[in-house]
Structure formats: structure tokens, C-alpha cells
CSV table of C-alpha atoms and ligand atoms in Angstrom, one decimal:
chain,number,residue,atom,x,y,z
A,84,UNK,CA,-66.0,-62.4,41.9
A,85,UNK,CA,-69.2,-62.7,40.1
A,86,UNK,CA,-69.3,-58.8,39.2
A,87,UNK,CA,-66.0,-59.3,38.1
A,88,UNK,CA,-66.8,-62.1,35.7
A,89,UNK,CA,-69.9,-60.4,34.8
A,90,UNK,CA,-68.0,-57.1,33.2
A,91,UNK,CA,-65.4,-59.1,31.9
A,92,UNK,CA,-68.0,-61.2,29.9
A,93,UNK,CA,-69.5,-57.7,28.8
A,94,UNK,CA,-66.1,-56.9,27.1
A,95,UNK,CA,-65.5,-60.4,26.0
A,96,UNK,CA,-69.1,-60.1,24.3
A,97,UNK,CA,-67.8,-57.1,22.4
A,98,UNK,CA,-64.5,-58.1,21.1
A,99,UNK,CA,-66.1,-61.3,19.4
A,100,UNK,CA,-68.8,-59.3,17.9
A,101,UNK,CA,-65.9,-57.3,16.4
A,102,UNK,CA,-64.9,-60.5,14.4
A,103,UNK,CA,-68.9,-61.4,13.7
A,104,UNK,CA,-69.0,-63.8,16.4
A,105,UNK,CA,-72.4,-63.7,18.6
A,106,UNK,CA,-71.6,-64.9,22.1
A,107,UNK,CA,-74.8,-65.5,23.1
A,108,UNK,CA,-76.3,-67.7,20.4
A,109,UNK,CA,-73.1,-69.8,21.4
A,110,UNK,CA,-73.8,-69.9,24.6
A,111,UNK,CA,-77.5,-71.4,24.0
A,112,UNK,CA,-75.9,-73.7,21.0
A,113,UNK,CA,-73.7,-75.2,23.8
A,114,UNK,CA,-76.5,-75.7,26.3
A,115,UNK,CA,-77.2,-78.4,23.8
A,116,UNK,CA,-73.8,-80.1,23.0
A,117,UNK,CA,-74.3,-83.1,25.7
A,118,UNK,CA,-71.2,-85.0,26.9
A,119,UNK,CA,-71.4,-88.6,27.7
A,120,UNK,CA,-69.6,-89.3,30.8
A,121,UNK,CA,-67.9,-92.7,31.6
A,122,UNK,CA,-69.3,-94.3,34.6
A,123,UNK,CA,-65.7,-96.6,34.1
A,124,UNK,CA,-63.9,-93.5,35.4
A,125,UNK,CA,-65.3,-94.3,39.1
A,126,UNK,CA,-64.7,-97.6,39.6
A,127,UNK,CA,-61.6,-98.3,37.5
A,128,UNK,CA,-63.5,-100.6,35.2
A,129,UNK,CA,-64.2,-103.5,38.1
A,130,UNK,CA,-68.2,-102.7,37.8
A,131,UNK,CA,-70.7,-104.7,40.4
A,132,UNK,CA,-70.7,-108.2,38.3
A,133,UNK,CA,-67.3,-109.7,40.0
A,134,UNK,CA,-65.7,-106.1,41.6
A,135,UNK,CA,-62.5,-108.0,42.8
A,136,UNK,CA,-61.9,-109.9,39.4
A,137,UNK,CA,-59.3,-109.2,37.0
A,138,UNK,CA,-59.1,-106.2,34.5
A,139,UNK,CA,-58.5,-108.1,31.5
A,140,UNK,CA,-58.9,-107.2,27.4
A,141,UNK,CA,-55.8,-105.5,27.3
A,142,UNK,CA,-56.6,-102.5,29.0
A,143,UNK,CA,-55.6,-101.0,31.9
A,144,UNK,CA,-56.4,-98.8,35.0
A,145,UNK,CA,-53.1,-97.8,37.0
A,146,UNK,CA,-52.7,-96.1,40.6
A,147,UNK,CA,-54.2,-96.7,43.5
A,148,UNK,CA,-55.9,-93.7,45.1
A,149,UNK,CA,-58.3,-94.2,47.7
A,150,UNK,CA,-61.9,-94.1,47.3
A,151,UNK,CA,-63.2,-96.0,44.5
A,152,UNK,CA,-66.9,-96.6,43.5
A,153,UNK,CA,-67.8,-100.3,45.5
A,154,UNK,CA,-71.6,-100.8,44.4
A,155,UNK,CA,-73.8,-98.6,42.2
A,156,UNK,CA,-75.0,-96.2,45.0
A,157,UNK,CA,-71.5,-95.2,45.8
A,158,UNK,CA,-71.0,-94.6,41.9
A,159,UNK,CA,-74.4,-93.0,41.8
A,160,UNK,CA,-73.4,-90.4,44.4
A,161,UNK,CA,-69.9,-89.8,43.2
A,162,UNK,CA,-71.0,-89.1,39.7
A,163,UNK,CA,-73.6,-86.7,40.9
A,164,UNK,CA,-70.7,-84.8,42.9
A,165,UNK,CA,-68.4,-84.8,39.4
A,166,UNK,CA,-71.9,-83.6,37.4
A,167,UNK,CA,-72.5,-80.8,39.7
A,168,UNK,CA,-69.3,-79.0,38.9
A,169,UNK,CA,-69.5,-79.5,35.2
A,170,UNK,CA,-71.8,-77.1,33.4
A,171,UNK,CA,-74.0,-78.0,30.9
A,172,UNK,CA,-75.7,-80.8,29.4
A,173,UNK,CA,-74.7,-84.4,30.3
A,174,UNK,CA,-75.5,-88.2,29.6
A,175,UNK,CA,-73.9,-91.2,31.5
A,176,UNK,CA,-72.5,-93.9,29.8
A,177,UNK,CA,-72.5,-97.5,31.5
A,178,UNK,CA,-71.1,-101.0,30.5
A,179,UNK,CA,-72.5,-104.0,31.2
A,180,UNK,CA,-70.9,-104.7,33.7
A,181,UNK,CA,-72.4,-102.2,35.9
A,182,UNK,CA,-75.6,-104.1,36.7
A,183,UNK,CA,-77.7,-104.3,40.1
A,184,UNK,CA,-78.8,-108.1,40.9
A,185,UNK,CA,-79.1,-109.8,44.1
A,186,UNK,CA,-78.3,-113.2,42.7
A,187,UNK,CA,-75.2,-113.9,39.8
A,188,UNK,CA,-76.2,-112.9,36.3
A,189,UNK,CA,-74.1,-114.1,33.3
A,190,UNK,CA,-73.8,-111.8,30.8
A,191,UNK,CA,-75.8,-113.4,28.2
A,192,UNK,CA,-78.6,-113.2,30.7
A,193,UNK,CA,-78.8,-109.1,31.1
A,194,UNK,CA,-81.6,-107.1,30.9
A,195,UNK,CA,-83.1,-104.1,31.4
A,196,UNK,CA,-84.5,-104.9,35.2
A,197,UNK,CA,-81.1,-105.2,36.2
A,198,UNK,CA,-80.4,-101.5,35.4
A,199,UNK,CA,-83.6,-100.5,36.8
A,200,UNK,CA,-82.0,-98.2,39.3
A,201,UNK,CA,-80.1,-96.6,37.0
A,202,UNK,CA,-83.1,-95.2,34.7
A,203,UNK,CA,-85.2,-94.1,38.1
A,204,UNK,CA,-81.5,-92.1,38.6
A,205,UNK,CA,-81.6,-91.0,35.1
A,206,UNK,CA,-85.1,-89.7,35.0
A,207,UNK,CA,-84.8,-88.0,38.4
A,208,UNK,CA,-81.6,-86.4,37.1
A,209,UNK,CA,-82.9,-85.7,33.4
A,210,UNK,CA,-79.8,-87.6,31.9
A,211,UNK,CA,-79.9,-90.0,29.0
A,212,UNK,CA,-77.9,-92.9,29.3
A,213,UNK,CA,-75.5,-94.3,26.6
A,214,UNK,CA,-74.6,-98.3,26.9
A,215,UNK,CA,-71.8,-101.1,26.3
A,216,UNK,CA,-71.6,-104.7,26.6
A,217,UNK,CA,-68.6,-105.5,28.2
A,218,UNK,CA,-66.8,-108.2,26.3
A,219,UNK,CA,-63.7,-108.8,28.5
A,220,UNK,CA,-63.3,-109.6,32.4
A,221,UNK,CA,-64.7,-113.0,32.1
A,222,UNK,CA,-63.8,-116.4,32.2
A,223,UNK,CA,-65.5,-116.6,28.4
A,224,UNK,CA,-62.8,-114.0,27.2
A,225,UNK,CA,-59.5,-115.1,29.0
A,226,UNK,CA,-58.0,-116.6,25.7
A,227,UNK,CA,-58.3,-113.0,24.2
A,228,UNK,CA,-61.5,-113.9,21.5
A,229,UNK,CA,-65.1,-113.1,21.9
A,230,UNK,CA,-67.0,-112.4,19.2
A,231,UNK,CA,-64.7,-113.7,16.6
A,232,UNK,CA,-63.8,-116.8,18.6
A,233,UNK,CA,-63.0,-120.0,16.6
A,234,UNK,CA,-65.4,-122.2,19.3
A,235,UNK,CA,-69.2,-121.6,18.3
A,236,UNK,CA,-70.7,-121.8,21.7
A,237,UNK,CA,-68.5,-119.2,23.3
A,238,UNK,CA,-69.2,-116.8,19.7
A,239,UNK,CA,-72.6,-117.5,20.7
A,240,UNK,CA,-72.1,-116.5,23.8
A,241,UNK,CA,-71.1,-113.4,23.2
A,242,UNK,CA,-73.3,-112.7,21.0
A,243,UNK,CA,-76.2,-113.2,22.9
A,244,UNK,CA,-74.5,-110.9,25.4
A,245,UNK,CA,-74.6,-107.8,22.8
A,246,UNK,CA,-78.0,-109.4,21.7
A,247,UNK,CA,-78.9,-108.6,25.2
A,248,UNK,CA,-77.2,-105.5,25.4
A,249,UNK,CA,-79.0,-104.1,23.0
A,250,UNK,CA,-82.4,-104.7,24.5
A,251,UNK,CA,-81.5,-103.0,27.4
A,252,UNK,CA,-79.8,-99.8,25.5
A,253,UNK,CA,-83.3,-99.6,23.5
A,254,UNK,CA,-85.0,-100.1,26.7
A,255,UNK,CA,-83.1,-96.6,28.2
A,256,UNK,CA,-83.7,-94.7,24.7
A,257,UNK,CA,-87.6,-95.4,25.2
A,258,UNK,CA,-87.9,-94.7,28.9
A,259,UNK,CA,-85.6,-92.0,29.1
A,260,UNK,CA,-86.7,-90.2,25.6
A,261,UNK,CA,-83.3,-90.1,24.0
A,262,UNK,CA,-81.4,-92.3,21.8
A,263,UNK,CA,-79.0,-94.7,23.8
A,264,UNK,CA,-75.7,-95.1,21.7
A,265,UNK,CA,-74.8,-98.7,22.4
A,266,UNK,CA,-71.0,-99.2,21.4
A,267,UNK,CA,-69.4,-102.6,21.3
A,268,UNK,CA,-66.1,-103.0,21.7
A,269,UNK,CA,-64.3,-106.2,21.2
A,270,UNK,CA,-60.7,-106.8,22.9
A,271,UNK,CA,-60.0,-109.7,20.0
A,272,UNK,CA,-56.5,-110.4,19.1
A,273,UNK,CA,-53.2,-112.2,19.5
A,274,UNK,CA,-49.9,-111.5,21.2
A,275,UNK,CA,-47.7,-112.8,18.6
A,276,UNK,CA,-47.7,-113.3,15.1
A,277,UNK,CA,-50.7,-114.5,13.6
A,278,UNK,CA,-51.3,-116.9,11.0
A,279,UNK,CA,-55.0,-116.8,10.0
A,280,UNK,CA,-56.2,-112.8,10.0
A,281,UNK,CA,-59.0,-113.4,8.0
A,282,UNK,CA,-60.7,-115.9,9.3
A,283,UNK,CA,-61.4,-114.0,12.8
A,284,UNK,CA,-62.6,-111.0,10.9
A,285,UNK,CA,-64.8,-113.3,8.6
A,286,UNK,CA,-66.4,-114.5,12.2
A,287,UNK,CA,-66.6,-111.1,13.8
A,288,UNK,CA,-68.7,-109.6,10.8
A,289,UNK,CA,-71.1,-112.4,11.0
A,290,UNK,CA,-70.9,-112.1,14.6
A,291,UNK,CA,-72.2,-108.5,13.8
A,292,UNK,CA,-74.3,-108.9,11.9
A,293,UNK,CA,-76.3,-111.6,14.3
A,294,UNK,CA,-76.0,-109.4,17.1
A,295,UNK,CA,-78.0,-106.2,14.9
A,296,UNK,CA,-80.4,-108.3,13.3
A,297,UNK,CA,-83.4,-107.5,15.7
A,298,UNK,CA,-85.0,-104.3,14.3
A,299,UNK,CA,-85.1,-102.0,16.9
A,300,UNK,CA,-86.7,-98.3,17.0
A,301,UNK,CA,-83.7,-95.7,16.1
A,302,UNK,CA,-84.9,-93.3,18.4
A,303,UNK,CA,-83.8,-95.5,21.1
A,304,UNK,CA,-81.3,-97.2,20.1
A,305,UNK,CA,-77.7,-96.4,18.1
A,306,UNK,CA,-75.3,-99.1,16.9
A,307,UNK,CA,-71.8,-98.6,17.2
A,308,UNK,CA,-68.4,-100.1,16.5
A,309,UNK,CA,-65.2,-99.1,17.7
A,310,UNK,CA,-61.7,-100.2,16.2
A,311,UNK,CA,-58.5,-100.6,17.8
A,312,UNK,CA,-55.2,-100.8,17.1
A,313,UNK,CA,-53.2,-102.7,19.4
A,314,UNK,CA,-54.2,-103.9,23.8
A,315,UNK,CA,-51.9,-105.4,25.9
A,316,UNK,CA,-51.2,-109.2,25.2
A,317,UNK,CA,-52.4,-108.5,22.1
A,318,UNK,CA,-49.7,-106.1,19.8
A,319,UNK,CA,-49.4,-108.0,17.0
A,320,UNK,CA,-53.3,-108.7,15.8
A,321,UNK,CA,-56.5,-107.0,16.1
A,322,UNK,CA,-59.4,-108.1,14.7
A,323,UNK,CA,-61.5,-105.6,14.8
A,324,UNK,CA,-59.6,-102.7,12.9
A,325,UNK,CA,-59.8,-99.7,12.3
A,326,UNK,CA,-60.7,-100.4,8.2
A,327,UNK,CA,-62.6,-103.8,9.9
A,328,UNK,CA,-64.9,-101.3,11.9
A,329,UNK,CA,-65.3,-98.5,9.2
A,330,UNK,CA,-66.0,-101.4,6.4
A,331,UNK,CA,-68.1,-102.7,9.0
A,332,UNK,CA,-69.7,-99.4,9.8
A,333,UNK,CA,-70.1,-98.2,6.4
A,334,UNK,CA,-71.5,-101.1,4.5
A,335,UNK,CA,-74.2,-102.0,7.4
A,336,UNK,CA,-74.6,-97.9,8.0
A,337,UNK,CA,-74.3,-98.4,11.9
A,338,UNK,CA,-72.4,-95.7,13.9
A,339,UNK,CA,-68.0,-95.7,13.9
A,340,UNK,CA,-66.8,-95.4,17.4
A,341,UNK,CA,-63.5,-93.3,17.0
A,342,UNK,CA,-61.3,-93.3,20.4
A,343,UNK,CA,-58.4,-90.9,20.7
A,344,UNK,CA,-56.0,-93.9,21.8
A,345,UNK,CA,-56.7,-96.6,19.1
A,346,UNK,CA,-54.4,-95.6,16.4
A,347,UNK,CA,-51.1,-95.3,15.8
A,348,UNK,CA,-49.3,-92.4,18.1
A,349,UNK,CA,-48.7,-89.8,15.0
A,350,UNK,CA,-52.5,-90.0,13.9
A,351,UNK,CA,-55.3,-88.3,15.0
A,352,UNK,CA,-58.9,-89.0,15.0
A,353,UNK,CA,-59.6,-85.0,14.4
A,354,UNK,CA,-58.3,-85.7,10.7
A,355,UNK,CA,-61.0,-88.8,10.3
A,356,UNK,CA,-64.1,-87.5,11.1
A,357,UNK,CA,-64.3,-85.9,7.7
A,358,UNK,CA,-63.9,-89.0,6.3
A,359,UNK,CA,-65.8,-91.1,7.9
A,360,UNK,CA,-69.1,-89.1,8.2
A,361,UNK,CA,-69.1,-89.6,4.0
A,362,UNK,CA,-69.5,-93.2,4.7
A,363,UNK,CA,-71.4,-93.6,8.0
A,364,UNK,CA,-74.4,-92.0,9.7
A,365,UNK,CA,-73.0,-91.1,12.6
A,366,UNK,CA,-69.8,-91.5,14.8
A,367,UNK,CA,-69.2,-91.9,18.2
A,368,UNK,CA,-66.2,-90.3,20.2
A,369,UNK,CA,-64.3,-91.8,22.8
A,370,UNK,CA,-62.5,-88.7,23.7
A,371,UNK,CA,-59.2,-89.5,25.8
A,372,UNK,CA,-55.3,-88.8,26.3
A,373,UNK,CA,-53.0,-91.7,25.0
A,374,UNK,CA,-49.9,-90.6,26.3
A,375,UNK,CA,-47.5,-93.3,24.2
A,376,UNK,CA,-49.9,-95.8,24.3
A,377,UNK,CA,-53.6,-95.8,24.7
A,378,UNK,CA,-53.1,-95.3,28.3
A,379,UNK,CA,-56.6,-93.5,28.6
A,380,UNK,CA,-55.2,-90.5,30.8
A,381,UNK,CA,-57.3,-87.9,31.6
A,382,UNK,CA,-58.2,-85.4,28.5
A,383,UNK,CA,-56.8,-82.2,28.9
A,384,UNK,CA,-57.3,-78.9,26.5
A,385,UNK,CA,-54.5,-80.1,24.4
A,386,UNK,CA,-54.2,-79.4,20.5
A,387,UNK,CA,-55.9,-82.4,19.5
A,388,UNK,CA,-59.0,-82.0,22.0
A,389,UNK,CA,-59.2,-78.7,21.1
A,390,UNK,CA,-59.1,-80.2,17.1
A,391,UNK,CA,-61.7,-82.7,17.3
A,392,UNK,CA,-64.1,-79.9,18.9
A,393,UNK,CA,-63.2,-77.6,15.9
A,394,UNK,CA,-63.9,-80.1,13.6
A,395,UNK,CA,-67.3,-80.7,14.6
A,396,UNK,CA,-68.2,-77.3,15.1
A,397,UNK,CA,-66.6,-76.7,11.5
A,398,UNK,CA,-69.0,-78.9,9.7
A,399,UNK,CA,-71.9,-78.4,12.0
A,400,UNK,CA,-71.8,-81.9,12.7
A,401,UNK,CA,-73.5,-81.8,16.4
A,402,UNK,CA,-76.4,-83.9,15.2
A,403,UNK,CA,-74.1,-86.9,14.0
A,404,UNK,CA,-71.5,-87.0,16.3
A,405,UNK,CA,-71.8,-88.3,19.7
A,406,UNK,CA,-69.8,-86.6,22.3
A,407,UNK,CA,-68.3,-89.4,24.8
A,408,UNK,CA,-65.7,-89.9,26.9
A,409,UNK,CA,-63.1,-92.4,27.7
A,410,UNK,CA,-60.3,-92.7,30.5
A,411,UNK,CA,-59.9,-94.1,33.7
A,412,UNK,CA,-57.0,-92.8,35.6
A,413,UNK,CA,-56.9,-94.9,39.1
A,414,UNK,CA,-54.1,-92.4,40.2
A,415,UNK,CA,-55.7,-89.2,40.9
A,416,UNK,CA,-58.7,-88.4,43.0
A,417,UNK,CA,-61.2,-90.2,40.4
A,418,UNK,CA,-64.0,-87.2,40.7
A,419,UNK,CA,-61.5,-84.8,39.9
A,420,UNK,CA,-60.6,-87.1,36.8
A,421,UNK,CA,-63.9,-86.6,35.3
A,422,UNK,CA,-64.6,-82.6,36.2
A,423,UNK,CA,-61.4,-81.8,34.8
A,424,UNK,CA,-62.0,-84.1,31.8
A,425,UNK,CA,-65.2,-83.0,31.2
A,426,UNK,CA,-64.8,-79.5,31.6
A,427,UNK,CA,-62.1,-79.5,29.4
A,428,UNK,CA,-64.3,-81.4,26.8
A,429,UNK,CA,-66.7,-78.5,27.2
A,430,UNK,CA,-63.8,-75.7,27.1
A,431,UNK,CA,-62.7,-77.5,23.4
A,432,UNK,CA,-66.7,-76.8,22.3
A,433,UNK,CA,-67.0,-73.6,23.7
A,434,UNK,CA,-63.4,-72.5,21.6
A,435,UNK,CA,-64.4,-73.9,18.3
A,436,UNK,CA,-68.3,-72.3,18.5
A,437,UNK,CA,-65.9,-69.0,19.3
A,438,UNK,CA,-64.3,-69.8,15.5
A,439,UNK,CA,-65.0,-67.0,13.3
A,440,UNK,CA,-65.1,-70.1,10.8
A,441,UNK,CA,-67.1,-68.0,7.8
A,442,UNK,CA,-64.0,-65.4,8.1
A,443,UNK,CA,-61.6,-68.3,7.9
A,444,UNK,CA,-63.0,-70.1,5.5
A,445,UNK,CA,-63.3,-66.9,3.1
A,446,UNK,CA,-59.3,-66.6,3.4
A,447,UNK,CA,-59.1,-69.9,2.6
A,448,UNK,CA,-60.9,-70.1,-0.5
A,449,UNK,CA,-59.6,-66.7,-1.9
A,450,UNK,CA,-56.1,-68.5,-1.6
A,451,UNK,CA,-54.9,-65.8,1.3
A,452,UNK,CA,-53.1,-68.4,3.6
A,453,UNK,CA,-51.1,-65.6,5.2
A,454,UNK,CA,-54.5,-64.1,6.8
A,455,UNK,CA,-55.8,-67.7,7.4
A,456,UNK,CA,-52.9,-68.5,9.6
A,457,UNK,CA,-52.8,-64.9,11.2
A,458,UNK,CA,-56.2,-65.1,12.2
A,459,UNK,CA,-56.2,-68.7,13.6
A,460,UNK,CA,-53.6,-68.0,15.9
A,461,UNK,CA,-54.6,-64.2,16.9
A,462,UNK,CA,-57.9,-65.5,18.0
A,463,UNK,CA,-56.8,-68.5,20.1
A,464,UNK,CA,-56.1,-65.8,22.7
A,465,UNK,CA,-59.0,-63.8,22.9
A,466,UNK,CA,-60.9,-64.1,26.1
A,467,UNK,CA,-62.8,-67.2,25.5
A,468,UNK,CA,-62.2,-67.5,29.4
A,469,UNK,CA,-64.4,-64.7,30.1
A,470,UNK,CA,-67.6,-66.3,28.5
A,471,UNK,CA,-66.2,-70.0,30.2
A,472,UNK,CA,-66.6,-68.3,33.5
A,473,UNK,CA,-69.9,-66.5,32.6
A,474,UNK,CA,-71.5,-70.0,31.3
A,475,UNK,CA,-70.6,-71.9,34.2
A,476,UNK,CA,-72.1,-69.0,36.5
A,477,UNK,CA,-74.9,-69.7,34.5
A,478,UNK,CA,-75.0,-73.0,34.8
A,479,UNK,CA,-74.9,-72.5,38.6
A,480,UNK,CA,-71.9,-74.1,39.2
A,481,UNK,CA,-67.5,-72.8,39.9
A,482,UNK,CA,-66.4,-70.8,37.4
A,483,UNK,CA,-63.1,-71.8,38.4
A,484,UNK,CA,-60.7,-74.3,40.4
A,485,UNK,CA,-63.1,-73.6,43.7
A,486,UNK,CA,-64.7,-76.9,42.3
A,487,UNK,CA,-61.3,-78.7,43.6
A,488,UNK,CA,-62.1,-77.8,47.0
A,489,UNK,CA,-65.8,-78.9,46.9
A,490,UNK,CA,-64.0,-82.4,45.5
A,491,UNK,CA,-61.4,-82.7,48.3
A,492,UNK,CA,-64.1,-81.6,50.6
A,493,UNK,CA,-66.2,-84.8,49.6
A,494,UNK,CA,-62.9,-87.0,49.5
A,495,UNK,CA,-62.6,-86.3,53.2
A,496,UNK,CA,-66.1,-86.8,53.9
A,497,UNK,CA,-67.3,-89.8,51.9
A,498,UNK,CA,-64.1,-91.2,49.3
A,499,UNK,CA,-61.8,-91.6,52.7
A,500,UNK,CA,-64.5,-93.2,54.9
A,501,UNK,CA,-65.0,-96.5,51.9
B,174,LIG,C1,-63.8,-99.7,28.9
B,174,LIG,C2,-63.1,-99.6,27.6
B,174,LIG,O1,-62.1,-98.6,27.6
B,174,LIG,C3,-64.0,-99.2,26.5
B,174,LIG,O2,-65.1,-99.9,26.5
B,174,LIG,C4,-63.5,-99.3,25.1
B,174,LIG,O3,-64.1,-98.2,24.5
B,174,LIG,C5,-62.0,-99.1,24.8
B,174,LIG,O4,-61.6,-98.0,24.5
B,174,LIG,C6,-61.0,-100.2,25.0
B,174,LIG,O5,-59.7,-99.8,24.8
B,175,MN,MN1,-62.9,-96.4,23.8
């Protein structure tokens, strides 16, 4: 198997030097593309502050496969399995919500001792760690308003909690040497028509703005905001936006969060990262699969994966863009969930480094959109597989679906005994 791969890489080397393409310096450009995994893939969003309450912000986690995370070791060790069949470089993202304390913690009392564990797990696995506060599965959020709620001391609340958070993310960025990207999300909104929009979105930009006040170093610690169009019990109003967030974004100059499933189900982030990186610093990707909805299904090398890849790689944007992650399908065998989303993450990069984009964009600007089309489709199917295959062997780890049975072989021993 590995001779084989081996000679076909040799050939697949040669064909993309035909079209000016050198495989190699690829290859060592995507040793250094990292992906920011969930850790919300392995527990379907419950975390370790109150694992048996409700899911709420109007988002959910369907199925029921067996298995699931239970404390932070058992999410520890599952993650590790998923990393060690995904090649390449790698980060961990974690909410709030995924604390370590003996005693109960509210959430505007966080900080970085309670993830303690995490960062000796992150140093002995040389992975940065991206962060969240988690404004939604408590009692302080049931009425659907965090930030932007009308009542003072629960706003306050809330934003004590991202105060908080961000303490901690800074705290990762300095012991673990790599910028945390903290994105906060808020699940703000109403069910039904809504009388007074502007008055939440006047509170949620003040909100903000309390919450980023404290200086902090930007080598440990990104600011984020991601928009959204619509969550469950809560179709008809969102306060934070989509032009709430990149207003937001670009007038303070934090980071925009886009995620694949927070806009209407004809538009594409792929199509906004060229406009928002004229107005922001830097974006964040949630990378997902809204299949009618933002169900968050497991991303798959579909067109639009494979388009927000390109896009990047287009405008050499790898040192703006933050490559993360975000779906949580409770039906399938949850490792499997993230190696195959992951991978495929990685497959979309590998495919649009493989772009002969100088070629391209020479047909495009002499006006020959025949060739332009001709040559984007001929070279979707040249053997990008072979090098996929090749980079993984590098990376020590299966080349192909062998992973599966490493993942079933862990289900049996470990997911089926919880
Ligand atoms: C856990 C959430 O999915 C996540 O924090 C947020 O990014 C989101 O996308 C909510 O729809
Ligand atoms: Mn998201």
C-alpha cells in the first residue's frame, strides 16, 4: 500500500509541475494551516458545568448514539483518538462550559485554574487552544437575552462572564505561545415579532464594548464576534446580526466570526470573506454543513467547503483567517464526526494550495473566460488524492478509510463501556 502511494505521488508530483504547481512547497505550506477542532463535537454541547441540563439558545444536537464525552478526561481521550487520524496541524477549541471544578462555579466566576488541565493537555500535546463563553444553558439566559438583556444585573452578568472569558483565553495564548481566538456568541432574540430592534442592539454594542475594554496582549488573545441569522424560538429577531456583528467588528477592528449556517440558505460565507477582510483584521470560521437550516451537520468536501478553502488560499489570507470548526452531530459515532470533518477541512486546503491560481488569474484578466472555465474544471480531477494519501503517510497516520476501523475499534473498547 505505501509503495503504491508512494509512486503514485511521484506521478501526481509530475503532472502538477506540468501546470507550475510545486507539490512539495504545498505540502510544507499545509503543515502550517492549523484547524481548530470543536471540543462541542464530543459531548453534544452538555460540557461538565450542569452535563444533564438543557441544550438551550436555539441550537441543537440530534441522535442519540452511544458514547458521549461525560467529564473532561473522557473528552480528553476521545479527542486524542479523532487527532491521531487527522494529519497535520491542530488547535482545540473549548467553551466555557467545559470547566474542571470540584465545587459549582457560575459563570461569571471562571478563570483560568478551572481549565488548568486542559493547558497541561495542550502543552504535552503541542496544541493551542481557541476559547468561548458560553452564553446559553443557564438559568440567566432562559428568556432568550444575555448580553443585550433589558434587566441590568443579568447584562452585567453576562458580561462579567465574557469579561472572564477573556482572562482565561489570554491566559492559554501566554502559556501555550499562541494567540487564543476567543469568539462570543450570543443566542439573543425573539420568537415572534418584535417591536423594539434597536434598543437590544443599542445594549449589545455597549455590552461589547464593556466586555473588551481590558487591554490585553494580542499575542494571546483575539476578539471575535459571530452573527446569526435566525435559532430556534427565536426566527423572527436576532440581535446580533450579521451587519450588527460586521459594524461591530469593523468599527472596533475585532475579529468577524463567519459560520457556514448563520445566513440565509442561498448565501455563502465563501462570497464574504473578500469583503469583510477590507473592513476587519481578521475573521474567524465556523466551518459547518447547514443542511436547510443551520443544523451544524458534519462538513463534508462539498462545493462550498471546498470554496471557502479556495478563497483563502486565493488571497493568501492564512495569516488572517482562523480555520475553525463547528458541528455537533449526536447521531453518528461522534469521533468519526470530527475525523471525517476535519479531514475534509484539510482535503478543501490541500485542493485550493493545488490551484494553478497565477494561470487562472492570467485568463481572467486577459478576458479569456473560455480557458478560465476549462481550466477550473479540468484540474478538479487531477490526482490531488495521490498527494492526500502521501501527506497523511507523512503525517503518520491512514491514508485512507482504515482510520474507520481504528474508530470502531475504540467504540467497542472504550465509547460502549460509558
Ligand atoms: C456551540 C455553538 O454552536 C457555537 O458556540 C456558536 O458558534 C454557534 O454557531 C451557534 O449557532
Ligand atoms: Mn458557530
Amino acid at each position: 500500500m505505501t509503495k503504491l502511494i508512494e509512486q503514485a505521488f511521484e506521478l501526481a508530483k509530475q503532472r502538477y509541475a506540468a501546470i507550475g504547481v510545486d507539490v512539495e512547497k504545498v505540502m510544507a505550506q499545509l503543515d502550517g494551516i492549523p484547524v481548530s477542532m470543536h471540543c462541542w463535537q464530543g459531548d453534544d454541547v452538555r460540557g461538565f458545568e450542569n452535563p444533564n441540563g438543557e441544550l438551550t439558545g436555539g441550537i441543537q444536537a440530534t441522535g442519540n448514539y452511544p458514547g458521549r464525552a461525560r467529564n473532561a478526561d473522557e473528552l480528553r481521550s476521545d479527542v486524542e483518538k479523532a487527532m491521531s487520524l487527522i494529519p497535520g496541524a491542530k488547535r482545540l477549541n473549548l467553551h466555557a462550559i467545559y470547566l474542571e471544578s470540584d465545587k459549582p462555579v457560575d459563570r461569571d466566576a471562571i478563570e483560568p485554574k478551572h481549565f488548568s488541565n486542559w493547558v497541561e493537555w495542550a502543552k504535552t500535546h503541542k496544541l493551542g487552544l481557541d476559547f468561548n463563553p458560553s452564553c446559553f444553558s443557564h438559568p440567566l439566559s432562559a428568556d432568550g437575552f444575555t448580553l443585550s438583556h433589558a434587566d441590568k444585573g443579568i447584562r452585567q452578568f453576562w458580561i462579567e462572564h465574557c469579561k472572564a472569558s477573556r482572562r482565561i483565553s489570554a491566559h492559554f495564548g501566554e502559556h501555550l505561545g499562541t494567540a487564543s481566538v476567543m469568539n462570543i456568541w450570543v443566542p439573543d432574540g425573539m420568537k415572534d415579532l418584535t417591536v423594539d430592534r434597536l434598543g437590544p442592539r443599542q445594549r449589545l454594542a455597549s455590552a461589547l464594548d464593556e466586555v473588551i475594554s481590558e487591554k490585553l496582549n494580542p499575542a494571546h488573545h483575539i476578539d471575535a464576534v459571530e452573527s446569526k441569522l435566525f435559532g430556534i424560538g427565536a426566527e423572527s429577531y436576532t440581535v446580533g446580526s450579521n451587519e450588527f456583528c460586521l459594524g461591530y467588528a469593523s468599527s472596533r477592528q475585532t475579529a468577524l466570526t463567519l459560520d457556514a449556517g448563520h445566513f440565509h440558505p442561498t448565501e455563502v460565507i465563501s462570497d464574504k470573506i473578500s469583503t469583510a477582510m477590507l473592513y476587519v483584521p481578521r475573521l474567524l470560521l465556523h466551518v459547518s454543513r447547514p443542511v436547510r437550516w443551520d443544523s451544524d451537520h458534519v462538513v463534508i468536501l462539498d462545493d462550498e467547503t471546498q470554496a471557502i478553502a479556495t478563497e483563502i488560499a486565493r488571497h493568501k489570507l492564512f495569516d488572517k483567517v482562523h480555520i475553525g470548526l463547528d458541528f455537533f452531530d449526536a447521531s453518528i459515532n461522534r469521533i468519526a464526526a470530527w475525523v471525517i470533518g476535519t479531514r475534509n477541512a484539510k482535503k478543501a486546503l490541500l485542493r485550493a494550495l493545488l490551484e494553478p491560481t497565477d494561470q487562472l488569474r492570467k485568463l481572467e484578466s486577459e478576458g479569456d473566460y473560455t480557458g478560465r472555465l476549462a481550466m477550473l474544471e479540468e484540474q478538479k480531477s487531477l490526482p490531488w488524492q495521490a498527494v492526500w494519501e502521501a501527506w497523511c503517510l507523512r503525517h503518520d497516520v491512514p491514508a485512507d478509510t482504515s482510520w474507520l476501523s481504528e474508530v470502531r475499534h475504540y467504540e467497542q473498547q472504550t465509547l460502549r463501556q460509558r
